[in-house]
CSV table of C-alpha atoms in Angstrom, one decimal:
chain,number,residue,atom,x,y,z
A,114,LEU,CA,59.6,94.1,130.9
A,115,ALA,CA,63.3,94.1,130.2
A,116,LEU,CA,63.0,97.2,128.1
A,117,SER,CA,61.0,99.1,130.7
A,118,LEU,CA,63.6,98.2,133.4
A,119,LEU,CA,66.3,99.5,131.1
A,120,PHE,CA,64.5,102.8,130.6
A,121,VAL,CA,64.0,103.1,134.4
A,122,PHE,CA,67.6,102.3,135.0
A,123,LEU,CA,68.7,104.9,132.4
A,124,PHE,CA,66.4,107.5,133.9
A,125,LEU,CA,67.8,106.9,137.4
A,126,VAL,CA,71.3,107.1,136.0
A,127,ALA,CA,70.5,110.5,134.5
A,128,GLN,CA,68.8,111.6,137.7
A,129,TYR,CA,71.6,110.6,140.1
A,130,GLU,CA,74.4,111.3,137.7
A,131,SER,CA,76.0,108.0,138.6
A,132,TRP,CA,76.0,104.4,137.2
A,133,ALA,CA,76.4,102.8,140.7
A,134,ILE,CA,73.5,104.3,142.7
A,135,PRO,CA,70.5,103.1,140.5
A,136,VAL,CA,71.5,99.4,141.0
A,137,PRO,CA,70.7,99.2,144.7
A,138,VAL,CA,67.7,101.4,144.2
A,139,LEU,CA,66.2,99.0,141.7
A,140,MET,CA,67.2,95.9,143.8
A,141,VAL,CA,65.3,97.2,146.8
A,142,VAL,CA,61.9,97.4,145.2
A,143,PRO,CA,61.3,93.6,144.9
A,144,VAL,CA,62.6,93.1,148.4
A,145,ALA,CA,60.2,95.7,149.7
A,146,VAL,CA,57.2,94.2,147.9
A,147,LEU,CA,58.1,90.7,149.2
A,148,GLY,CA,58.3,92.1,152.7
A,149,ALA,CA,55.0,93.8,152.4
A,150,LEU,CA,53.4,90.5,151.2
A,151,ILE,CA,54.9,88.5,154.0
A,152,ALA,CA,53.7,91.1,156.5
A,153,GLY,CA,50.2,90.8,155.0
A,154,LEU,CA,50.3,87.0,155.4
A,155,ILE,CA,51.5,87.2,159.0
A,156,THR,CA,48.7,89.6,159.9
A,157,HIS,CA,46.1,87.7,157.9
A,158,LEU,CA,45.3,90.6,155.6
A,159,GLY,CA,43.8,89.8,152.3
A,160,LEU,CA,44.8,91.3,149.0
A,161,ASP,CA,41.9,93.8,149.0
A,162,LEU,CA,41.9,97.1,147.1
A,163,TYR,CA,43.7,99.0,149.8
A,164,VAL,CA,46.6,96.5,150.0
A,165,GLN,CA,47.0,96.6,146.2
A,166,ILE,CA,47.1,100.4,146.2
A,167,GLY,CA,49.7,100.3,148.9
A,168,LEU,CA,51.8,97.8,147.0
A,169,ILE,CA,51.7,100.1,143.9
A,170,VAL,CA,52.7,103.1,146.0
A,171,LEU,CA,55.5,101.1,147.6
A,172,ALA,CA,56.8,100.1,144.2
A,173,GLY,CA,56.6,103.8,143.1
A,174,LEU,CA,58.7,105.0,146.0
């Protein structure tokens, strides 16, 4: 897991040509997934296939 995060970080550094921009980009992903799960709990949605696909898409953004 740590090695994959390092590779993603280095890829984002190369893409944005900055060492500072990828840090907030990577920090937003867990917050977004947590927010989506909390919203699912509030609206009483289960973790069906569509919700799981949406979480994967959200993490990929």
